[in-house]
Amino acid sequence: MLLRMSNLFLRTLREDPADAEVPSHKLLVRAGYVRRAAPGIYTWLPLGKIVLENVARVVREEMNAIGGQEVLLPALLPKEFYETTGRWEEYGDTLFRLKDRKGADYLLGPTHEELFTLLVKGEYSSYKDFPVVLYQIQEKFRDEARPRAGVLRGREFHMKDSYSFDTDDEGLQQSYDQHRAAYIRIFDRLGLDYVIVSATSGAMGGSASEEFLAVAPTGEDTFVRSTESDYAANVEAVRTPAPAEGSVEGLPEARVHHTPGTATIQTLVDFLNGAGLDRDFTEADTLKNVLVKTRAPGSKEWELLGIGLPGDREVDLKRLEAALEPTEVALLDDADFAANTFLAKGYIGPRALLDNKVRYLVDPRVATGTSWVTGADRTDHHVLDLVAGRDFTPDGTIDVAEVRDGDASPDGRGTLYTARGIEIGHIFQLGRKYTDAFKLDALGPDGKPRRVTMGSYGIGVSRAVASVVEQSHDDKGIVWPREIAPADVHVVGTGKGGEVEEALRIGGELEARGLRVLVDDRKAAPGVKFNDAELLGIPTVVIVGRGLKDGLVELRDRRTGERTDVPVGEIVESTVAACGG
Ligand code: ATP
Ligand code: MG
């Protein structure tokens, strides 16, 4: 059915909404695709609903292609399922909780691992039933701390969530790989520029979890990428290349220097450079020893951990947490220093740590054969030429120093720089966390029960709409990729000499040729119509205007701005061709 702007429920706005900061938020509101109902809660208007459904269709087609079966679970869920897994508590303030008339607790589903596990448990029991992949496209609810940027981060939003169930680890790997491939096809079809980054440090096993990030300066996720290759990673997952181990033969002897008032790296470097020694020092020549405390899960005891790294770098707390997970980590307080008098604050060296059985891990750059200036474990004293592997042997390495622009790319090609992205998808090998909680087993061929293993995979369907706009717009409006555009062609009729009627006639013919058509048949000034066409962003525009009396109409490409005059008799063929048909 022809979409006619004369009766379409659509009002475009001239002004950006006051609360909007990012382009997609401004444009989706101005072009009348969405309207804010409340903070983080949005209404999809007719054209917006079409775009949203188009994204959902692409997702559905690719999910079905890997054998996924679509279901629809309730969003309103009793508390007990989430209590079993501990997530009723774990989710904290992010969970929308409510009570029914009898006072029983409910929640609005933020994601559905629990219910899917129970669903499969209720229906399936034999290894012959597996593997199975189920998915849904549904509204999710999260009381986000900072709902922002319109539908990019909503409190109610649309997600495709799928779950794979397998009877062994190889099966899970296969289900994961299939999802990964499907996600690549989905985001390619949506026309997104994205990277796939490993979401875990690797400590928990390779690619157990990966995120798809749409590259956008407005994104909330930081990642690093290489200037030369397609290497991309979450900062937590970057592995610093270790220098080759050097020989310790013939290196100068370590010696202690009196270095008064040098408790910071900068004062130390300044002191050394003014001390008349036969070389210059930089911060990178110093070995800084940072003390933290760690606590293993289930333990009450905190243990000290020393981290040695080049003095020009800080420990990145997020990288540290990721490297130690699930062990907790905290900074030392004054009481900790008081209780460990061997720690000479500002002058801590490897010696005191190793002598006092403090676990001591070093940055990969502190390789065997490297020589350092570091604390001598005595106030106002440092030791020079302390050689790793000769004068001290750490307990291992830990890769938690900050990653900086210009650092070598771990794949050996180019250097790293920081970029920002929007998380549009997440694939995750969950393993048996939920199947253990609900005791989901399948009887094996030997008649013995086996615990099922699970994967969970999400795509932000509504977020994807906004991500496309973030990447595909100009100063006049949105530029939709055809696959998800609200229409293929926008036919604009301007003038009072039958142009509007002609626009409707051409629109009808285009529709008969299988195109999705929007016709601007409103009583409005040409300028208003042209501006709206650019704002709405339909990829192909046909202008039926002044040229009509000479038998010409104009074909415009929204993306390139290219304009061609076409004889009326040829416009249908030309438009079908322009639309790729
Ligand atoms: P984020 O880190 O952005 O909060 P998340 O890691 O909590 O996201 P997941 O639980 O992995 O999100 O959810 C799967 C997908 O759902 C995400 O990859 C994202 O595309 C989408 N999504 C998550 N939260 C929101 C939200 N508040 N609004 C819109 N989409 C969201
Ligand atoms: Mg995620």
Coordinates of C-alpha atoms and ligand atoms in Angstrom, one line a residue:
M1 CA 0.0 0.0 0.0
L2 CA 1.3 3.4 -1.0
L3 CA 2.4 5.5 2.0
R4 CA 0.9 9.0 1.5
M5 CA 2.4 11.8 3.5
S6 CA -1.0 13.7 3.4
N7 CA -2.4 11.3 5.9
L8 CA 0.7 9.7 7.4
F9 CA 1.0 10.1 11.2
L10 CA 4.1 12.2 10.9
R11 CA 5.3 15.6 12.0
T12 CA 8.9 16.5 11.3
L13 CA 10.5 19.1 13.6
R14 CA 12.8 22.0 12.7
E15 CA 14.6 22.1 16.0
D16 CA 16.7 19.5 17.7
P17 CA 15.1 18.1 20.9
A18 CA 16.5 19.9 23.9
D19 CA 17.7 16.8 25.6
A20 CA 19.5 15.4 22.6
E21 CA 23.3 15.3 22.3
V22 CA 24.1 12.7 19.7
P23 CA 23.1 12.8 16.0
S24 CA 20.9 9.7 16.0
H25 CA 18.8 11.0 18.9
K26 CA 18.4 14.4 17.2
L27 CA 17.6 13.0 13.8
L28 CA 15.3 10.2 14.8
V29 CA 13.2 12.6 16.8
R30 CA 13.3 15.4 14.3
A31 CA 12.4 13.1 11.4
G32 CA 9.4 11.7 13.3
Y33 CA 10.7 8.2 13.7
V34 CA 10.4 8.1 17.5
R35 CA 9.0 10.2 20.3
R36 CA 10.1 10.3 23.9
A37 CA 7.4 9.1 26.3
A38 CA 9.4 9.3 29.5
P39 CA 13.2 9.2 30.3
G40 CA 14.7 6.2 28.4
I41 CA 11.2 5.2 27.1
Y42 CA 10.3 5.7 23.5
T43 CA 7.3 5.4 21.2
W44 CA 8.0 4.2 17.6
L45 CA 5.9 6.2 15.1
P46 CA 4.8 4.6 11.7
L47 CA 8.0 5.2 9.8
G48 CA 10.1 4.2 12.8
K49 CA 8.1 1.1 13.3
I50 CA 8.8 0.1 9.7
V51 CA 12.6 0.6 10.2
L52 CA 12.5 -1.3 13.4
E53 CA 10.7 -4.2 11.8
N54 CA 13.1 -4.2 8.9
V55 CA 16.0 -4.6 11.3
A56 CA 14.1 -7.4 13.0
R57 CA 13.4 -9.1 9.7
V58 CA 17.1 -9.2 8.8
V59 CA 17.9 -10.6 12.3
R60 CA 15.1 -13.1 11.9
E61 CA 16.2 -14.3 8.5
E62 CA 19.8 -14.9 9.6
M63 CA 18.8 -16.5 12.9
N64 CA 16.5 -18.9 11.0
A65 CA 19.3 -19.6 8.5
I66 CA 21.4 -21.1 11.3
G67 CA 18.4 -23.2 12.5
G68 CA 17.2 -20.8 15.2
Q69 CA 13.5 -21.2 16.2
E70 CA 11.6 -18.2 17.2
V71 CA 9.5 -18.1 20.3
L72 CA 8.1 -15.4 22.5
L73 CA 8.5 -15.5 26.2
P74 CA 6.7 -13.3 28.7
A75 CA 8.5 -10.1 29.9
L76 CA 6.7 -10.2 33.2
L77 CA 8.4 -12.8 35.4
P78 CA 8.1 -14.2 38.9
K79 CA 11.0 -13.5 41.2
E80 CA 11.7 -17.2 42.0
F81 CA 13.5 -18.0 38.8
Y82 CA 15.9 -15.2 39.2
E83 CA 16.4 -16.0 42.9
T84 CA 17.6 -19.5 41.9
T85 CA 20.4 -18.0 40.0
G86 CA 21.1 -15.1 42.3
R87 CA 20.3 -12.5 39.7
W88 CA 17.4 -11.1 41.7
E89 CA 20.1 -9.6 44.0
E90 CA 23.0 -9.3 41.6
Y91 CA 21.1 -7.0 39.2
G92 CA 20.8 -4.4 41.9
D93 CA 19.0 -1.2 40.9
T94 CA 19.0 -2.1 37.2
L95 CA 16.1 -4.6 37.7
F96 CA 12.6 -3.3 37.4
R97 CA 10.8 -5.0 40.3
L98 CA 7.1 -5.0 41.0
K99 CA 4.4 -6.8 43.1
D100 CA 1.2 -8.4 42.1
R101 CA -2.1 -7.9 44.0
K102 CA -1.2 -10.7 46.4
G103 CA 2.1 -9.0 47.2
A104 CA 4.2 -11.5 45.3
D105 CA 7.4 -10.2 43.7
Y106 CA 7.8 -9.9 40.0
L107 CA 10.3 -8.4 37.6
L108 CA 10.4 -7.2 34.0
G109 CA 12.9 -9.3 32.2
P110 CA 16.3 -7.7 31.5
T111 CA 17.4 -10.9 29.6
H112 CA 16.0 -14.4 29.8
E113 CA 18.6 -17.1 30.5
E114 CA 16.5 -18.4 33.4
L115 CA 13.3 -18.9 31.6
F116 CA 14.8 -20.4 28.5
T117 CA 16.7 -22.9 30.6
L118 CA 13.5 -23.9 32.3
L119 CA 11.6 -24.0 29.0
V120 CA 14.0 -26.5 27.5
K121 CA 14.1 -28.5 30.8
G122 CA 10.3 -28.8 30.6
E123 CA 10.3 -30.2 27.0
Y124 CA 13.5 -32.0 26.4
S125 CA 15.3 -34.8 28.2
S126 CA 17.3 -36.9 25.7
Y127 CA 20.6 -36.2 23.9
K128 CA 18.7 -36.9 20.7
D129 CA 16.8 -33.6 21.3
F130 CA 19.9 -31.5 21.2
P131 CA 21.4 -29.2 19.9
V132 CA 18.6 -26.6 19.9
V133 CA 18.8 -22.8 19.3
L134 CA 15.8 -20.7 20.5
Y135 CA 15.4 -17.0 20.1
Q136 CA 13.0 -14.2 20.5
I137 CA 12.7 -10.5 19.6
Q138 CA 11.2 -8.8 22.5
E139 CA 11.1 -5.7 24.7
K140 CA 13.6 -5.8 27.5
F141 CA 13.6 -3.7 30.7
R142 CA 16.6 -2.3 32.5
D143 CA 16.5 0.7 34.9
E144 CA 19.8 2.1 33.4
A145 CA 21.7 4.5 35.6
R146 CA 22.1 6.8 32.7
P147 CA 19.5 6.4 30.0
R148 CA 20.9 8.5 27.3
A149 CA 21.0 9.2 23.6
G150 CA 17.4 8.3 22.9
V151 CA 17.0 4.7 21.8
L152 CA 20.7 4.0 22.0
R153 CA 20.4 3.3 25.7
G154 CA 16.8 2.9 26.7
R155 CA 15.2 1.6 29.8
E156 CA 12.8 -0.3 27.6
F157 CA 14.4 -1.5 24.4
H158 CA 14.2 -4.2 21.8
M159 CA 16.5 -7.1 21.9
K160 CA 17.0 -10.3 19.9
D161 CA 18.2 -12.8 22.5
S162 CA 19.0 -16.4 21.5
Y163 CA 20.2 -19.3 23.5
S164 CA 21.9 -22.4 22.4
F165 CA 21.8 -25.8 24.2
D166 CA 24.3 -28.5 23.6
T167 CA 25.3 -31.7 25.3
D168 CA 29.1 -31.1 24.9
D169 CA 31.7 -28.4 24.7
E170 CA 32.4 -29.0 21.0
G171 CA 28.7 -28.5 20.3
L172 CA 28.7 -25.2 22.2
Q173 CA 31.7 -24.1 20.2
Q174 CA 29.8 -24.9 17.0
S175 CA 26.7 -23.1 18.1
Y176 CA 28.8 -20.1 19.1
D177 CA 30.7 -20.1 15.7
Q178 CA 27.3 -20.2 13.9
H179 CA 26.0 -17.3 15.8
R180 CA 29.2 -15.4 15.1
A181 CA 28.9 -16.0 11.4
A182 CA 25.2 -15.0 11.5
Y183 CA 26.0 -11.8 13.4
I184 CA 28.6 -10.9 10.7
R185 CA 25.9 -11.4 8.0
I186 CA 23.3 -9.4 10.0
F187 CA 25.6 -6.4 10.7
D188 CA 26.9 -6.4 7.1
R189 CA 23.3 -6.4 5.8
L190 CA 22.5 -3.5 8.1
G191 CA 25.4 -1.6 6.5
L192 CA 27.2 -1.1 9.7
D193 CA 30.9 -0.4 10.1
Y194 CA 31.8 -2.6 13.1
V195 CA 34.6 -4.4 14.9
I196 CA 34.5 -7.7 16.8
V197 CA 36.4 -7.5 20.1
S198 CA 37.1 -10.1 22.6
A199 CA 35.2 -9.2 25.7
T200 CA 37.2 -11.2 28.2
S201 CA 40.9 -10.9 29.1
G202 CA 41.5 -14.4 27.7
A203 CA 42.2 -15.7 31.2
M204 CA 38.8 -17.5 31.1
G205 CA 39.5 -19.1 27.7
G206 CA 40.0 -17.5 24.3
S207 CA 36.9 -16.3 22.6
A208 CA 34.4 -17.3 25.2
S209 CA 32.8 -13.9 24.7
E210 CA 33.0 -11.4 22.0
E211 CA 31.3 -8.0 21.4
F212 CA 30.3 -6.4 18.2
L213 CA 31.0 -2.7 18.3
A214 CA 29.6 -0.2 15.8
V215 CA 32.4 2.3 15.3
A216 CA 31.2 5.8 16.3
P217 CA 32.8 8.7 18.2
T218 CA 29.6 8.9 20.3
G219 CA 29.9 5.3 21.5
E220 CA 30.3 4.5 25.2
D221 CA 32.7 1.6 24.7
T222 CA 36.4 2.3 24.2
F223 CA 38.5 -0.1 22.2
V224 CA 41.9 0.0 20.5
R225 CA 42.6 -0.7 16.9
S226 CA 45.7 -0.8 14.7
T227 CA 46.8 1.8 12.3
E228 CA 47.9 -1.0 9.8
S229 CA 45.8 -4.1 10.3
D230 CA 42.2 -5.0 11.3
Y231 CA 43.3 -5.9 14.8
A232 CA 40.8 -4.6 17.3
A233 CA 40.3 -5.4 21.0
N234 CA 38.8 -4.2 24.2
V235 CA 41.4 -2.5 26.3
E236 CA 41.0 -5.3 28.9
A237 CA 42.0 -7.9 26.3
V238 CA 45.1 -6.2 24.8
R239 CA 48.2 -8.4 25.2
T240 CA 51.5 -6.5 25.3
P241 CA 54.1 -8.1 23.2
A242 CA 57.0 -9.1 25.4
P243 CA 60.5 -8.1 24.3
A244 CA 62.9 -11.0 23.6
E245 CA 64.7 -12.2 26.7
G246 CA 68.2 -10.8 26.8
S247 CA 71.4 -12.1 28.3
V248 CA 72.4 -10.9 31.8
E249 CA 76.1 -11.4 31.1
G250 CA 78.3 -8.4 31.4
L251 CA 75.6 -6.0 32.6
P252 CA 76.7 -3.4 35.2
E253 CA 76.4 -4.4 38.8
A254 CA 73.4 -3.2 40.8
R255 CA 74.2 -0.5 43.3
V256 CA 72.2 1.5 45.8
H257 CA 72.2 5.3 45.6
H258 CA 71.1 7.9 48.1
T259 CA 68.3 9.7 46.4
P260 CA 66.8 12.1 48.9
G261 CA 63.2 13.3 48.4
T262 CA 62.4 11.1 45.4
A263 CA 59.2 9.3 46.4
T264 CA 57.6 10.0 43.0
I265 CA 58.8 8.9 39.6
Q266 CA 59.2 12.5 38.4
T267 CA 61.3 13.6 41.3
L268 CA 63.4 10.5 41.0
V269 CA 64.1 11.1 37.3
D270 CA 64.9 14.8 37.9
F271 CA 67.3 13.8 40.7
L272 CA 69.1 11.2 38.6
N273 CA 69.5 13.5 35.7
G274 CA 71.1 16.1 38.0
A275 CA 73.3 13.7 39.8
G276 CA 76.2 13.8 37.4
L277 CA 75.8 10.1 36.3
D278 CA 77.1 9.1 32.9
R279 CA 73.6 8.7 31.3
D280 CA 70.2 10.3 31.0
F281 CA 67.1 8.7 32.6
T282 CA 63.5 8.8 31.6
E283 CA 60.4 7.5 33.5
A284 CA 60.5 4.4 31.3
D285 CA 63.9 3.5 32.8
T286 CA 62.4 3.1 36.3
L287 CA 60.6 0.1 37.7
K288 CA 57.5 1.2 39.7
N289 CA 56.1 -1.3 42.2
V290 CA 52.4 -0.9 42.9
L291 CA 50.9 -2.7 45.8
V292 CA 47.3 -3.9 45.8
K293 CA 45.5 -6.6 47.9
T294 CA 43.4 -9.4 46.5
R295 CA 40.8 -11.8 47.9
A296 CA 39.9 -15.0 46.3
P297 CA 36.1 -15.8 45.9
G298 CA 34.8 -17.3 49.1
S299 CA 37.8 -16.3 51.1
K300 CA 37.9 -13.8 54.0
E301 CA 41.6 -13.1 53.8
W302 CA 43.2 -10.3 51.8
E303 CA 46.6 -11.0 50.3
L304 CA 49.2 -8.5 49.1
L305 CA 50.1 -8.5 45.5
G306 CA 53.0 -6.4 44.1
I307 CA 52.9 -5.3 40.4
G308 CA 56.1 -4.1 38.8
L309 CA 55.8 -2.0 35.7
P310 CA 57.7 0.7 33.8
G311 CA 57.5 4.0 35.7
D312 CA 56.0 5.9 32.8
R313 CA 52.8 3.8 33.0
E314 CA 50.0 3.5 35.4
V315 CA 48.1 0.3 36.4
D316 CA 44.8 0.3 34.5
L317 CA 42.3 -0.8 37.1
K318 CA 39.9 -2.2 34.6
R319 CA 42.6 -4.3 33.1
L320 CA 43.7 -5.4 36.5
E321 CA 40.2 -6.4 37.5
A322 CA 39.7 -8.4 34.3
A323 CA 43.1 -10.1 34.7
L324 CA 42.4 -11.2 38.3
E325 CA 38.7 -12.1 37.9
P326 CA 37.0 -13.6 39.8
T327 CA 39.4 -12.6 42.5
E328 CA 38.6 -9.3 44.1
V329 CA 41.1 -6.5 44.1
A330 CA 41.5 -3.3 46.2
L331 CA 44.0 -0.6 46.8
L332 CA 46.0 -0.6 50.1
D333 CA 45.0 1.8 52.8
D334 CA 47.2 3.3 55.6
A335 CA 46.4 0.4 57.9
D336 CA 47.8 -2.0 55.4
F337 CA 51.0 -0.1 55.2
A338 CA 51.2 0.1 58.9
A339 CA 50.7 -3.7 59.2
N340 CA 53.5 -4.3 56.7
T341 CA 56.4 -2.3 57.8
F342 CA 58.7 -3.7 55.2
L343 CA 56.8 -1.6 52.6
A344 CA 58.8 1.7 52.3
K345 CA 56.2 3.9 50.7
G346 CA 57.6 5.5 47.6
Y347 CA 60.8 3.4 47.7
I348 CA 59.4 -0.2 47.3
G349 CA 61.6 -2.6 45.4
P350 CA 61.3 -6.2 44.4
R351 CA 63.7 -7.4 47.1
A352 CA 61.5 -6.7 50.1
L353 CA 58.4 -8.1 48.3
L354 CA 60.2 -11.4 47.4
D355 CA 61.9 -11.6 50.9
N356 CA 58.5 -11.2 52.6
K357 CA 56.7 -13.7 50.4
V358 CA 54.5 -11.1 48.7
R359 CA 53.4 -12.4 45.3
Y360 CA 55.2 -10.3 42.8
L361 CA 54.1 -10.1 39.1
V362 CA 55.7 -7.8 36.5
D363 CA 54.6 -6.2 33.2
P364 CA 55.8 -8.2 30.2
R365 CA 58.2 -5.4 29.4
V366 CA 60.1 -6.3 32.5
A367 CA 61.7 -9.3 30.7
T368 CA 64.8 -11.2 31.7
G369 CA 67.9 -9.2 31.0
T370 CA 66.2 -5.8 31.3
S371 CA 67.8 -3.3 33.7
W372 CA 66.0 -0.9 36.0
V373 CA 66.1 1.9 38.5
T374 CA 63.9 0.9 41.4
G375 CA 63.2 1.3 45.1
A376 CA 65.8 0.1 47.5
D377 CA 63.2 -0.6 50.2
R378 CA 64.6 2.2 52.3
T379 CA 63.3 5.8 52.4
D380 CA 65.4 8.1 50.2
H381 CA 67.2 5.2 48.5
H382 CA 67.0 3.6 45.0
V383 CA 69.0 0.9 43.3
L384 CA 70.4 1.3 39.8
D385 CA 71.0 -1.4 37.3
L386 CA 68.8 -3.9 38.9
V387 CA 68.5 -6.7 36.3
A388 CA 65.4 -8.9 35.9
G389 CA 66.4 -12.6 36.0
R390 CA 69.7 -11.8 37.7
D391 CA 69.0 -9.7 40.7
F392 CA 65.3 -10.7 41.1
T393 CA 63.0 -13.3 39.7
P394 CA 59.3 -12.3 39.8
D395 CA 56.6 -14.9 40.3
G396 CA 55.2 -14.3 36.8
T397 CA 53.9 -11.6 34.5
I398 CA 50.7 -9.6 34.6
D399 CA 49.5 -7.5 31.7
V400 CA 47.7 -4.6 33.4
A401 CA 49.6 -1.5 32.5
E402 CA 47.6 1.2 30.7
V403 CA 47.5 0.9 26.9
R404 CA 48.5 4.0 25.1
D405 CA 48.1 5.4 21.6
G406 CA 51.2 4.6 19.7
D407 CA 51.9 1.3 21.5
A408 CA 52.9 -1.5 19.2
S409 CA 49.9 -3.6 17.9
P410 CA 50.0 -7.1 19.4
D411 CA 49.8 -8.6 15.9
G412 CA 53.0 -6.9 14.9
R413 CA 51.5 -4.6 12.4
G414 CA 51.2 -0.9 13.1
T415 CA 50.5 0.9 16.3
L416 CA 47.4 1.1 18.5
Y417 CA 45.1 4.0 18.8
T418 CA 41.9 4.4 20.8
A419 CA 38.5 4.5 19.2
R420 CA 35.0 4.4 20.4
G421 CA 32.1 2.1 19.6
I422 CA 28.5 1.2 20.4
E423 CA 27.9 -2.4 21.6
I424 CA 25.4 -3.7 19.1
G425 CA 25.8 -7.4 19.8
H426 CA 27.3 -9.7 22.3
I427 CA 27.9 -13.5 22.0
F428 CA 28.8 -15.5 25.0
Q429 CA 29.7 -19.1 25.8
L430 CA 27.8 -19.3 29.1
G431 CA 28.7 -22.9 29.8
R432 CA 26.8 -24.6 32.6
K433 CA 26.1 -21.7 35.0
Y434 CA 22.3 -21.8 34.3
T435 CA 22.0 -25.4 33.6
D436 CA 23.6 -26.2 36.9
A437 CA 21.3 -23.8 38.7
F438 CA 18.2 -25.5 37.2
K439 CA 19.7 -29.0 36.8
L440 CA 19.1 -29.3 33.1
D441 CA 20.4 -32.7 32.0
A442 CA 20.0 -34.8 28.9
L443 CA 20.2 -38.6 29.0
G444 CA 23.2 -39.7 27.0
P445 CA 23.3 -42.8 24.7
D446 CA 24.6 -44.7 27.7
G447 CA 21.6 -43.8 29.7
K448 CA 23.5 -41.5 32.0
P449 CA 22.5 -37.9 32.5
R450 CA 24.8 -35.2 31.1
R451 CA 24.7 -31.5 32.1
V452 CA 23.7 -29.4 29.1
T453 CA 25.9 -26.5 28.2
M454 CA 24.6 -23.1 27.0
G455 CA 25.4 -20.0 24.9
S456 CA 23.6 -16.7 25.1
Y457 CA 23.6 -14.2 22.3
G458 CA 22.1 -10.7 22.1
I459 CA 21.5 -8.0 19.5
G460 CA 20.2 -4.6 20.4
V461 CA 17.5 -4.3 17.7
S462 CA 16.4 -0.8 18.6
R463 CA 20.0 0.2 19.4
A464 CA 21.0 -1.0 15.9
V465 CA 18.5 1.5 14.3
A466 CA 20.2 4.3 16.2
S467 CA 23.7 3.0 15.4
V468 CA 22.9 3.0 11.7
V469 CA 21.9 6.6 12.0
E470 CA 25.0 7.5 14.0
Q471 CA 27.1 6.2 11.1
S472 CA 24.9 7.2 8.2
H473 CA 23.7 10.8 8.2
D474 CA 24.8 14.2 7.0
D475 CA 24.0 17.7 8.1
K476 CA 20.6 17.5 6.4
G477 CA 19.3 14.3 7.8
I478 CA 19.4 10.5 7.8
V479 CA 20.7 8.4 4.9
W480 CA 19.2 4.9 5.3
P481 CA 20.8 1.8 3.8
R482 CA 18.1 0.4 1.5
E483 CA 17.8 -2.9 3.4
I484 CA 16.2 -1.1 6.4
A485 CA 14.9 2.2 4.9
P486 CA 11.2 2.9 5.6
A487 CA 10.7 2.9 1.8
D488 CA 12.8 2.4 -1.4
V489 CA 11.6 5.5 -3.1
H490 CA 10.3 8.9 -1.9
V491 CA 8.2 10.5 -4.7
V492 CA 7.8 14.2 -4.1
G493 CA 5.1 16.1 -6.0
T494 CA 5.4 19.9 -6.0
G495 CA 3.2 22.4 -7.8
K496 CA -0.4 23.0 -8.7
G497 CA -0.4 21.8 -12.3
G498 CA -1.1 18.2 -11.7
E499 CA 2.4 17.3 -10.4
V500 CA 1.0 15.8 -7.2
E501 CA -1.4 13.6 -9.2
E502 CA 1.5 12.6 -11.5
A503 CA 3.6 11.8 -8.4
L504 CA 0.8 9.5 -7.1
R505 CA 0.5 7.8 -10.5
I506 CA 4.3 7.2 -10.7
G507 CA 4.2 6.0 -7.1
G508 CA 1.5 3.5 -7.9
E509 CA 3.5 2.1 -10.9
L510 CA 6.7 1.8 -8.8
E511 CA 4.7 -0.1 -6.2
A512 CA 3.4 -2.4 -8.9
R513 CA 7.0 -3.1 -9.7
G514 CA 7.6 -4.3 -6.2
L515 CA 9.1 -1.2 -4.6
R516 CA 8.1 0.3 -1.3
V517 CA 7.0 3.8 -2.0
L518 CA 6.3 7.0 0.0
V519 CA 4.6 9.8 -1.8
D520 CA 4.7 13.4 -0.6
D521 CA 1.2 14.5 -1.7
R522 CA 0.9 17.2 1.0
K523 CA -0.2 20.8 0.4
A524 CA 3.1 22.3 1.3
A525 CA 5.8 24.5 -0.1
P526 CA 8.4 22.8 -2.3
G527 CA 11.2 23.8 0.1
V528 CA 9.4 22.1 3.0
K529 CA 9.0 18.9 1.0
F530 CA 12.7 18.9 -0.2
N531 CA 13.9 19.4 3.4
D532 CA 11.8 16.6 4.7
A533 CA 12.9 14.3 2.0
E534 CA 16.5 14.9 3.1
L535 CA 15.6 14.6 6.8
L536 CA 13.7 11.3 6.3
G537 CA 16.6 9.8 4.4
I538 CA 14.9 7.4 2.0
P539 CA 17.7 6.3 -0.4
T540 CA 16.1 7.2 -3.8
V541 CA 14.0 10.4 -4.4
V542 CA 11.9 11.2 -7.4
I543 CA 10.9 14.9 -7.8
V544 CA 7.8 15.6 -9.9
G545 CA 7.9 19.4 -10.2
R546 CA 8.6 22.2 -12.5
G547 CA 10.2 20.0 -15.2
L548 CA 7.0 18.1 -15.7
K549 CA 5.6 20.6 -18.3
D550 CA 8.7 19.7 -20.4
G551 CA 8.1 16.0 -19.7
L552 CA 11.0 15.7 -17.2
V553 CA 11.2 14.5 -13.6
E554 CA 14.3 14.3 -11.4
L555 CA 15.9 11.3 -9.9
R556 CA 18.0 11.9 -6.8
D557 CA 20.3 9.7 -4.9
R558 CA 20.1 10.7 -1.2
R559 CA 23.6 9.4 -0.4
T560 CA 25.6 10.9 -3.2
G561 CA 23.3 13.9 -3.9
E562 CA 23.5 13.0 -7.6
R563 CA 20.6 14.4 -9.6
T564 CA 19.5 13.3 -13.1
D565 CA 16.6 14.6 -15.3
V566 CA 14.7 11.7 -16.7
P567 CA 11.8 11.7 -19.2
V568 CA 8.5 10.9 -17.5
G569 CA 8.1 7.8 -19.7
E570 CA 11.3 6.3 -18.4
I571 CA 11.1 7.2 -14.8
V572 CA 9.7 3.9 -13.6
E573 CA 12.5 1.9 -15.3
S574 CA 15.2 4.3 -14.2
T575 CA 13.9 4.2 -10.6
V576 CA 13.7 0.5 -10.5
A577 CA 17.3 0.3 -11.8
A578 CA 18.4 2.9 -9.2
C579 CA 16.8 0.8 -6.5
G580 CA 18.9 -2.2 -7.6
G581 CA 15.9 -4.0 -9.1
Ligands
ATP1 P1 25.8 -2.1 27.7 O1 27.2 -2.5 28.1 O2 25.7 -1.2 26.5 O3 25.0 -1.7 28.9 P2 25.2 -4.9 28.0 O4 26.5 -5.5 27.9 O5 24.6 -4.7 29.3 O6 25.2 -3.5 27.2 P3 23.9 -7.2 27.0 O7 23.3 -7.7 28.3 O8 25.0 -7.9 26.4 O9 24.1 -5.7 27.1 O10 22.6 -7.2 26.0 C1 22.7 -7.6 24.6 C2 22.6 -6.4 23.7 O11 21.4 -5.6 24.0 C3 23.7 -5.4 23.8 O12 24.8 -5.9 23.0 C4 23.1 -4.1 23.2 O13 23.2 -4.1 21.8 C5 21.7 -4.2 23.7 N1 21.4 -3.4 24.8 C6 21.8 -3.6 26.1 N2 21.3 -2.6 26.9 C7 20.6 -1.8 26.1 C8 19.9 -0.6 26.4 N3 19.8 -0.1 27.6 N4 19.2 0.0 25.3 C9 19.3 -0.5 24.1 N5 20.0 -1.6 23.8 C10 20.6 -2.2 24.8
MG2 MG 27.2 -7.0 26.6

